[in-house]
Coordinates of C-alpha atoms in Angstrom, one line a residue:
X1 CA 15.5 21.2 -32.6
X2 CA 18.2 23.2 -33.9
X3 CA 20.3 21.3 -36.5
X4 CA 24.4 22.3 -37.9
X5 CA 26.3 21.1 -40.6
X6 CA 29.4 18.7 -39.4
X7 CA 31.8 21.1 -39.1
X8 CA 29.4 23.4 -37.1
X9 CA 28.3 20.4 -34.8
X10 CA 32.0 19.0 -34.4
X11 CA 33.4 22.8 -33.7
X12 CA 30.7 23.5 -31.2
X13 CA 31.4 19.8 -29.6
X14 CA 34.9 21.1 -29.4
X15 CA 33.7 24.4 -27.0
X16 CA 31.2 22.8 -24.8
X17 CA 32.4 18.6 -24.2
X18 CA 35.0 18.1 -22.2
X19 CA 38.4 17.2 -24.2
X20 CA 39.0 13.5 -22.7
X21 CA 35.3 12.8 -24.3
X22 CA 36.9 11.1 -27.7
X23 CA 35.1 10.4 -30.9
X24 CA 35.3 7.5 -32.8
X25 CA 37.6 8.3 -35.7
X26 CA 39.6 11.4 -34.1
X27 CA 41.5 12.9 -36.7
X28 CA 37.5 12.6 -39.5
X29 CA 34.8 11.8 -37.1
X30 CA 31.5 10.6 -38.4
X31 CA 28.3 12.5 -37.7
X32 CA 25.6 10.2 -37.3
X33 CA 22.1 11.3 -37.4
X34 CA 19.7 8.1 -37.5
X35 CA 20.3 4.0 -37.1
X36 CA 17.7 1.2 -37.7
X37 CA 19.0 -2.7 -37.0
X38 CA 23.0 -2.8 -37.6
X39 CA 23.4 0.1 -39.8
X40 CA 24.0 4.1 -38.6
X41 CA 22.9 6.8 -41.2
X42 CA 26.0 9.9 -41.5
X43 CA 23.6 13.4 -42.0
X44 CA 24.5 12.7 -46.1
X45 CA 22.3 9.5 -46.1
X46 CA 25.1 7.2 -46.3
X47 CA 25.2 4.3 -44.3
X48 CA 27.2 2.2 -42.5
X49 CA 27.4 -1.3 -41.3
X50 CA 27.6 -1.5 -37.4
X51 CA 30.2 -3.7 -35.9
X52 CA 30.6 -2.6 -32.6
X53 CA 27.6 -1.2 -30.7
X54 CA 27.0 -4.1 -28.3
X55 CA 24.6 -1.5 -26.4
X56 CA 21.9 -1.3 -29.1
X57 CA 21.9 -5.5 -28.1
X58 CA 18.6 -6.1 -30.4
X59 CA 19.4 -3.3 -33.6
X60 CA 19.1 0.0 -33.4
X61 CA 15.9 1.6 -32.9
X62 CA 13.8 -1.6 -32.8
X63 CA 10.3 -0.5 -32.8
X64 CA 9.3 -2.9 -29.9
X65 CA 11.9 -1.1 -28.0
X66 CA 10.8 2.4 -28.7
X67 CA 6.7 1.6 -28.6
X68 CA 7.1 0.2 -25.4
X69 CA 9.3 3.0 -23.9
X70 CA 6.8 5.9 -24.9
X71 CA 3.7 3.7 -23.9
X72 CA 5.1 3.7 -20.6
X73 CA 6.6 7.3 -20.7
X74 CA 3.5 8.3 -21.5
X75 CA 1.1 6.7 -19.0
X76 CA 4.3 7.4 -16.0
X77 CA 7.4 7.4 -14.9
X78 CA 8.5 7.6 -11.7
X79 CA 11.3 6.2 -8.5
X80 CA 11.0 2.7 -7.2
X81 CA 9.3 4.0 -4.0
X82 CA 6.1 3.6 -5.2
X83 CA 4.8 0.2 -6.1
X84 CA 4.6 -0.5 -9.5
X85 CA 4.4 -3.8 -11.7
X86 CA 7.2 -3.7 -14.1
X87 CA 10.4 -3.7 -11.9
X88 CA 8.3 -7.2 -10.1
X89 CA 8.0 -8.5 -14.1
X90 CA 11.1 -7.7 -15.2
X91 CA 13.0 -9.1 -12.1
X92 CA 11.1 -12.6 -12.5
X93 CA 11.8 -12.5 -15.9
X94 CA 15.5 -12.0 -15.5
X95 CA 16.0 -14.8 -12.1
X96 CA 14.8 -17.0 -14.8
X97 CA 17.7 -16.6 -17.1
X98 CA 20.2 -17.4 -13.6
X99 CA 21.0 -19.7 -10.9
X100 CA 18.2 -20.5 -8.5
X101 CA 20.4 -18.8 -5.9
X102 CA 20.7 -15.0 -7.5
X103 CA 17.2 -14.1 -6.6
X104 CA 17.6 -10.7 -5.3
X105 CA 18.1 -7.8 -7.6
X106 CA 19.1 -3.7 -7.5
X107 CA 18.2 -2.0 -10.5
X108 CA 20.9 0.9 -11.6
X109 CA 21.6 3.0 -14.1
X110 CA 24.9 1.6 -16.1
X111 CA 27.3 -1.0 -16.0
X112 CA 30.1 1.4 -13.7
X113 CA 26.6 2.0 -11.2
X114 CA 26.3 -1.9 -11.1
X115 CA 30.0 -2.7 -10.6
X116 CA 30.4 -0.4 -7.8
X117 CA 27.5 -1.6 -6.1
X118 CA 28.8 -5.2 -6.1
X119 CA 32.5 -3.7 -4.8
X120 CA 29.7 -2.6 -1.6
X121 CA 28.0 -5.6 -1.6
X122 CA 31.3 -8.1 -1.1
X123 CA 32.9 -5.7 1.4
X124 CA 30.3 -5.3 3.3
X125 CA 29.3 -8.9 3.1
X126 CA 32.6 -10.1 3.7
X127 CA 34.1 -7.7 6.1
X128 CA 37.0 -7.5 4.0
X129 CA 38.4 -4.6 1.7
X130 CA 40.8 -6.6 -0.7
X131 CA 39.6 -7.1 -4.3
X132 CA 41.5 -9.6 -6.6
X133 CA 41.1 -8.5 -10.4
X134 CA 42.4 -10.2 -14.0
X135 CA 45.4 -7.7 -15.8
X136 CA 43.9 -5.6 -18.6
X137 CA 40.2 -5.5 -16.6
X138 CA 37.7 -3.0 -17.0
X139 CA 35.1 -2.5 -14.7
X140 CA 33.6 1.1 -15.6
X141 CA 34.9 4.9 -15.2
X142 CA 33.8 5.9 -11.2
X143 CA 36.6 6.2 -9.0
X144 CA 35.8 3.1 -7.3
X145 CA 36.3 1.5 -10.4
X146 CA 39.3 2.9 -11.7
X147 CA 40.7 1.2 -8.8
X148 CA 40.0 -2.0 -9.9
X149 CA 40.8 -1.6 -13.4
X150 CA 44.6 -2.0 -14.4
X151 CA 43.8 -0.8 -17.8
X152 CA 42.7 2.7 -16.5
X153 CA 44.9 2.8 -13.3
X154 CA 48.2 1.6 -14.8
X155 CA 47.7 5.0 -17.0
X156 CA 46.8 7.6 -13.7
X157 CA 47.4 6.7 -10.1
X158 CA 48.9 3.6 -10.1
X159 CA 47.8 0.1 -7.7
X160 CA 46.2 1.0 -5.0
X161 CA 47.4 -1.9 -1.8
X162 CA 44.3 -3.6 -1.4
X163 CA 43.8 -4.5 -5.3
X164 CA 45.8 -7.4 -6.2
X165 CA 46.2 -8.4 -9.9
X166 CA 45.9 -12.1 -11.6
X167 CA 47.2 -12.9 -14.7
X168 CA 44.8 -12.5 -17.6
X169 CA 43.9 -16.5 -19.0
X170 CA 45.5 -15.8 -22.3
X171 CA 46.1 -18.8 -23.9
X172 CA 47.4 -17.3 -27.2
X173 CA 49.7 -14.8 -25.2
X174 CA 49.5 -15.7 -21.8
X175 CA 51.8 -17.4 -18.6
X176 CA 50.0 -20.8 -20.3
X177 CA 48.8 -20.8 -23.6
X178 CA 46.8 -23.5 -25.8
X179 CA 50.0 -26.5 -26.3
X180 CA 49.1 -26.7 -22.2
X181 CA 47.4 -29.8 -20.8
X182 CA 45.1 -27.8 -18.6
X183 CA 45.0 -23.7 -18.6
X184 CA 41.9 -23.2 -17.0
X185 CA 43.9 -25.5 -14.1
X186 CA 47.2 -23.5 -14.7
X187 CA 45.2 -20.0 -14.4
X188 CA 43.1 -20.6 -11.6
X189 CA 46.1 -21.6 -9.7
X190 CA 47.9 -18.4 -10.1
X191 CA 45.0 -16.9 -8.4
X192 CA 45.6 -19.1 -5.6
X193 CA 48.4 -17.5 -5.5
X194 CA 47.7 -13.9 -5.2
X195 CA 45.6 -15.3 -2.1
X196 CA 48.4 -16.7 -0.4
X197 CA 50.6 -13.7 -1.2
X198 CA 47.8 -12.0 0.1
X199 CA 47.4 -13.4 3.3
X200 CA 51.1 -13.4 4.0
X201 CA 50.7 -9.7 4.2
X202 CA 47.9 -10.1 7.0
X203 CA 45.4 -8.8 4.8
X204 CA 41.7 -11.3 3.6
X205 CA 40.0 -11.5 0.1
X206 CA 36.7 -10.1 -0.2
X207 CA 36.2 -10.6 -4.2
X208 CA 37.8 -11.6 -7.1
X209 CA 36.3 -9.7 -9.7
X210 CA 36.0 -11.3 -13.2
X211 CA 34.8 -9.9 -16.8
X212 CA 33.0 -13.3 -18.0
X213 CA 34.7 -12.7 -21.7
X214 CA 37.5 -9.9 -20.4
X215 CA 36.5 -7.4 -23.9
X216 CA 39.2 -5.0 -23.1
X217 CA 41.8 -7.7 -22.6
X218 CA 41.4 -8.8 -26.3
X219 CA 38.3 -10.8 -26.5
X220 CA 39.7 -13.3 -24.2
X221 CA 37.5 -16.6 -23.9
X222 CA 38.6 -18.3 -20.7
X223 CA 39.7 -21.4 -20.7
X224 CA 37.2 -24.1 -19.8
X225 CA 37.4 -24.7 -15.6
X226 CA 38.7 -21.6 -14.5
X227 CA 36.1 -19.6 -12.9
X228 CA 34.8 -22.6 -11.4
X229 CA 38.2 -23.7 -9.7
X230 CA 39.0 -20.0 -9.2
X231 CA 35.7 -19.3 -7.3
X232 CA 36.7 -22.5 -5.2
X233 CA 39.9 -20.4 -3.9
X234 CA 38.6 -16.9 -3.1
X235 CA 35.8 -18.7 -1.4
X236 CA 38.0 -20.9 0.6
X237 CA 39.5 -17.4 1.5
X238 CA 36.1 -16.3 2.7
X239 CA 35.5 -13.9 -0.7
X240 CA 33.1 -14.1 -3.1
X241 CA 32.9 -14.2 -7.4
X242 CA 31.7 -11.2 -8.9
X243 CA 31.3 -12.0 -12.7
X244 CA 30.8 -9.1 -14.9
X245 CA 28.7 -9.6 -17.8
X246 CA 28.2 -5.7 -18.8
X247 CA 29.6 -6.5 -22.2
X248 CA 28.6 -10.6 -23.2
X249 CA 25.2 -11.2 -21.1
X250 CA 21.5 -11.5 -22.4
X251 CA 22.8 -14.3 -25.8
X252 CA 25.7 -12.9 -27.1
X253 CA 27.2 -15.6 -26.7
X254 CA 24.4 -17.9 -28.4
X255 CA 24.6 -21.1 -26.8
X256 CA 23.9 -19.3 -22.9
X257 CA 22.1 -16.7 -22.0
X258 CA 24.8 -15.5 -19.4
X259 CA 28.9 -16.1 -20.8
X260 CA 29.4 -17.3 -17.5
X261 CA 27.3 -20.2 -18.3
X262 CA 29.8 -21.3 -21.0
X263 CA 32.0 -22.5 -17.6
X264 CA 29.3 -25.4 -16.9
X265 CA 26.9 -25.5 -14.4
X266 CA 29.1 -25.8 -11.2
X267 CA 30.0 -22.3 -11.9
X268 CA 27.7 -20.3 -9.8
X269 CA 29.0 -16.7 -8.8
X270 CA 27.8 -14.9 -5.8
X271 CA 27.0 -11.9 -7.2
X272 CA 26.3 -10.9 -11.3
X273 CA 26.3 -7.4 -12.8
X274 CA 24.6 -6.6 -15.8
X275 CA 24.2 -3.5 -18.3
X276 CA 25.2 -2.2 -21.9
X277 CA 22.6 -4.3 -23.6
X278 CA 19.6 -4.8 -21.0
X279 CA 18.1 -1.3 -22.2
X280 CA 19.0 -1.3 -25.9
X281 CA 20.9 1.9 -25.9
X282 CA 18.6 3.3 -22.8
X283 CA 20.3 3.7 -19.0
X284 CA 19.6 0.6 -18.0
X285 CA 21.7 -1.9 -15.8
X286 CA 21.2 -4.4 -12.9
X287 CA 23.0 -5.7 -9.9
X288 CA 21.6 -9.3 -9.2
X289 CA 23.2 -11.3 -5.8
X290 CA 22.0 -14.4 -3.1
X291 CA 19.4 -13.5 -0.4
X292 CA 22.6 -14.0 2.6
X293 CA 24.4 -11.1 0.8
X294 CA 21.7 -8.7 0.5
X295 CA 20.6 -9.5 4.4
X296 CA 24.3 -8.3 4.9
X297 CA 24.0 -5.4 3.0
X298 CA 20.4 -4.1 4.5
X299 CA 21.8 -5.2 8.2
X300 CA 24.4 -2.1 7.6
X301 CA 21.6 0.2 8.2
X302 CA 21.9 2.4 5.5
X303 CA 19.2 2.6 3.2
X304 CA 20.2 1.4 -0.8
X305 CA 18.0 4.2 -3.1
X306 CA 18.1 4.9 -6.6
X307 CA 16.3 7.4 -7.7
X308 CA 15.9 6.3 -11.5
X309 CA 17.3 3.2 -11.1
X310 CA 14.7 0.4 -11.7
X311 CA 11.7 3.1 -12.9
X312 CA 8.9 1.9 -14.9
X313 CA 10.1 3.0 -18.3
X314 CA 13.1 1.5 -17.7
X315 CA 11.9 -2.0 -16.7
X316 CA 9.3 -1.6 -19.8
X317 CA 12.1 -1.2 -21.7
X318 CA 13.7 -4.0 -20.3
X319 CA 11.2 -6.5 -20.8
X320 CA 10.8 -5.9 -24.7
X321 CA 14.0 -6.3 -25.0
X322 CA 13.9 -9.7 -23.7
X323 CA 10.9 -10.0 -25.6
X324 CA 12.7 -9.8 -28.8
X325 CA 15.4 -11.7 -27.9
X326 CA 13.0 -14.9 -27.6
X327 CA 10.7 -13.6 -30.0
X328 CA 13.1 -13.1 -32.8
X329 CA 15.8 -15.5 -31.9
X330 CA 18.8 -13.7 -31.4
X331 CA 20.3 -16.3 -29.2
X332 CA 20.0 -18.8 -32.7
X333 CA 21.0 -16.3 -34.8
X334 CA 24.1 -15.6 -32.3
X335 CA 25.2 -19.4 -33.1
X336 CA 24.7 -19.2 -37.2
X337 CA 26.0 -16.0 -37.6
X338 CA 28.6 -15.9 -35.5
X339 CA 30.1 -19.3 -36.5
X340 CA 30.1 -18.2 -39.8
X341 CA 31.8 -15.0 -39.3
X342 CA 34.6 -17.0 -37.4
X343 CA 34.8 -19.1 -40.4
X344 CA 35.3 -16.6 -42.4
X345 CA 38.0 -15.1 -40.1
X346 CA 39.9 -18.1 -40.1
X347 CA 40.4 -18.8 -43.6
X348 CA 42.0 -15.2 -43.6
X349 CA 44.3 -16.3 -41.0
X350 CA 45.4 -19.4 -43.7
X351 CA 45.8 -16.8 -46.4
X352 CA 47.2 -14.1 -44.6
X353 CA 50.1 -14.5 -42.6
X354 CA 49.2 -11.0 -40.3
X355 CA 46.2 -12.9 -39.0
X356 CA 48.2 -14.6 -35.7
X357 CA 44.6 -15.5 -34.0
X358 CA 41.2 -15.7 -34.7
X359 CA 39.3 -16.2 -31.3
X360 CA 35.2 -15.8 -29.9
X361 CA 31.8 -17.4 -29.4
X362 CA 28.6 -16.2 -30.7
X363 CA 28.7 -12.6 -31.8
X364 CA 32.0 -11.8 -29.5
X365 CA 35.1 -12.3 -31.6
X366 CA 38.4 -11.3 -32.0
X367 CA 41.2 -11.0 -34.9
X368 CA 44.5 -10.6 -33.7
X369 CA 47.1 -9.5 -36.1
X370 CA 51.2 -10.1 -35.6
X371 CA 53.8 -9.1 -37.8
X372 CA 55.6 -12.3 -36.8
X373 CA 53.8 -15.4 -35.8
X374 CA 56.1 -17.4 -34.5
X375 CA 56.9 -14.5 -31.9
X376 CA 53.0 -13.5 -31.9
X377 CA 54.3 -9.5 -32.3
X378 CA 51.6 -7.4 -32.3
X379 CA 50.4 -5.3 -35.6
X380 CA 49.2 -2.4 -33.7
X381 CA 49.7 0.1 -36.9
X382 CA 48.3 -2.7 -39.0
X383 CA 45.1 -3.2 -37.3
X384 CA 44.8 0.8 -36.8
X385 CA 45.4 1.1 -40.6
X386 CA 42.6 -1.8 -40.9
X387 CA 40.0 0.1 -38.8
X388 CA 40.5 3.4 -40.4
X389 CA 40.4 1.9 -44.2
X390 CA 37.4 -0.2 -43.2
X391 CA 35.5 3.2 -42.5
X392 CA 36.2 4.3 -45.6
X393 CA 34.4 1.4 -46.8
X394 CA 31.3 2.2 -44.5
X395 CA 31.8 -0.4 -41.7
X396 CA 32.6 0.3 -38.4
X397 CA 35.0 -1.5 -36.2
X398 CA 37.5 -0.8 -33.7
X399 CA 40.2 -2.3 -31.6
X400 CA 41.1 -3.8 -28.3
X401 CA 43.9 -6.3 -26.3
X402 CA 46.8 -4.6 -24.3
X403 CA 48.2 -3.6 -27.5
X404 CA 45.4 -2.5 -29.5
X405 CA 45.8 -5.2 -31.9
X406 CA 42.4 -7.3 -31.9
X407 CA 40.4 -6.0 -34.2
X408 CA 36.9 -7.3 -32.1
X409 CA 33.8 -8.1 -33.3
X410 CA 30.3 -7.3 -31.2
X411 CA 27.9 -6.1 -33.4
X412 CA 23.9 -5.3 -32.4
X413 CA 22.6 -9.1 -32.5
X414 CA 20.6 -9.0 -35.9
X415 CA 23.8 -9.1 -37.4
X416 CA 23.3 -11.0 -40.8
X417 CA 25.5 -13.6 -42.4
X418 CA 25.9 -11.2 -45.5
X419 CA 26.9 -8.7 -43.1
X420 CA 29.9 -11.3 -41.9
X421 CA 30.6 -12.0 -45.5
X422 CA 31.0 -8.2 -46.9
X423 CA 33.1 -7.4 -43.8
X424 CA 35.5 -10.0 -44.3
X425 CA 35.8 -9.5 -48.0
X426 CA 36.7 -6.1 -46.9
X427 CA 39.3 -7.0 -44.6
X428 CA 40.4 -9.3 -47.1
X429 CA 41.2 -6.8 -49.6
X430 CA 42.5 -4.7 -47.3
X431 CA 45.0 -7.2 -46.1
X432 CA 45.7 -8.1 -49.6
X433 CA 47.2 -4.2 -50.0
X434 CA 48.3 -3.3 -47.4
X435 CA 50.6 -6.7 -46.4
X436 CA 53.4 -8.9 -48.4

């Protein structure tokens, strides 16, 4: 294979990638040419400390991964018309990790495949078009999508009438924030609300779609209660939950194998989709819903078919994945890790007065930074400046929230505790120059 020198590669991306295909690091991008575990190698050897590639869930490159997906690539690989054991194993392994009731399972491609899917699984199940989704949601990048995502369509063609739009549960900038007896009451009620305005315009509810942790929101956690009351509503409506754990499922979160999970166990959505770190960096993603909703979606009479979707290497891949998750822990080191990093991250907050929040589970956190706390302003050219000078350092990070200032935290789940410690002494100093 041929191989270029940065500038070569980068003016050559230039001629033949489409424009609105960004780089990380716009203005110096980085060319990376290897990875093993939580650091990426540039082409000069150097290497840097991963922060942010929640896709490559057990470390890049993990050799359990990769030997399992060439055994199987070489041995076959083929469509899911054929019988085959893998998808069968990988399915029972994954309906163990959920609620007795999601049993059935479509296998896809990526998270946006998955989340469209579940838009034509509650429609047609429900016989209903309306979709209610959180502000600041992302769902994935097809059309369909777009549609339900008010951080992509607020920027191109505006609301579209049958997607309604709930206030995100922010309890450090939100409607009802954490000095509130009961947020996760006070949230879930404003989403009886979008029902009711809803069905004064003559029109029904056929899902509320919710990110289980909303990522591009800020690294929201949501307050305890609110799914489960919330699910009470739209179901009351005749609608279903469709949680979205693209971004938090298989132990990010540590204590639960699903982030939904953290809600207690009367939360029980009808339908769960599933991707980024299922494959480990491979196409890989899931769609997993209740035997009554499937029957609804076969009695349409069009046939559901994938054509890679759900193929053997895939599910091979799959299943080491999970292997090394149990195997090596990750759900453990989750907890230790990521309670130390947000340790770490709030004794910044006590010695620098930018830091307004420091907020996450596991290995999904978030540091907000506000050039006045009192009025929680956000420090988007702060947290910009934070992200650029931390690259120079050789640790990658990046930012999220509605105003791009949460610097957020989902790093590959081998993430170490010195890893936690060198990036915070590094934000540390940073802080210390760049702030009074």
């Amino acid at each position: 294979m041929e191989t270029f020198s940065k500038d070569e590669t980068l003016s050559m991306r230039r001629k033949f990638i489409g424009e609105s295909v960004k780089l990380f690091y716009s203005d110096d991008p980085v060319k990376i040419v290897r990875a093993r575990g939580q650091y990426l190698y540039d082409e000069n050897g150097q290497r840097y400390l991963d922060c942010i590639s929640n896709v490559h869930h057990v470390g890049h490159c993990h050799p359990d991964v990769t030997q399992a997906a060439t055994a199987q690539m070489e041995l076959l690989n083929t469509n899911t018309r054929f019988l085959h054991d893998n998808i069968i194993s990988y399915a029972n392994r994954l309906s163990a990790t959920l609620p007795d009731k999601l049993r059935v399972f479509y296998f896809v491609n990526s998270g946006s495949e998955a989340n469209d899917l579940a838009l034509r699984l509650a429609q047609q199940y429900t016989k209903h078009e309306d979709v209610i989704v959180l502000d600041h949601a992302y769902h994935g990048h097809l059309k369909s999508l777009i549609d339900i995502s008010p951080y992509k369509f607020r920027k191109l063609s505006g609301q579209k009438d049958w997607v309604h739009v709930a206030p995100l549960p922010d309890i450090y900038r939100g409607l009802y924030r954490e000095d509130h007896p009961n947020p996760g009451e006070a949230y879930a009620d404003t989403i009886k609300d979008v029902i009711d305005d809803v069905h004064s315009k003559g029109r029904k509810i056929s899902a509320f779609f919710c990110e289980s942790l909303p990522s591009v929101g800020g690294q929201i956690i949501l307050p305890q209660g609110y799914l489960t009351k919330a699910s009470e509503y739209v179901r009351s409506a005749g609608g279903v939950l469709v949680v979205d754990e693209v971004q938090t499922g298989f132990g990010r979160v540590g204590s639960h194998f699903w982030a939904f999970q953290m809600q207690g166990e009367a939360c029980c959505p009808d339908i769960v989709t599933m991707g980024k770190p299922m494959g480990n960096g491979h196409p890989l993603a899931c769609v997993a819903t209740t035997e009554e909703i499937a029957r609804a979606f076969t009695a349409n009479g069009v046939e559901y078919f994938n054509t890679f979707g759900g193929n053997p290497v895939s599910c091979a891949i799959g299943l080491a994945v999970l292997n090394v998750i149990e195997q090596e822990d990750m759900r453990g080191n989750a907890i230790r890790v990521g309670a130390h990093l947000k340790d770490l991250l709030t004794k910044l907050r006590a010695k620098h007065q930018i830091v307004g929040d420091v907020r996450g589970v596991g290995l999904f956190l978030g540091l907000e930074l506000v050039t006045d706390r009192k009025l929680r302003t956000p420090a988007t050219d702060v947290a910009s400046m934070v992200v650029r000078r931390l690259k120079e350092e050789r640790i990658f990070v990046s930012t999220d929230g509605p105003f791009e200032s949460v610097i957020k935290f989902k790093p590959p789940m081998c993430f170490s505790k010195e890893d936690a410690e060198l990036v915070v002494e590094k934000i540390d100093r940073i802080l210390t120059v760049i702030t009074p």
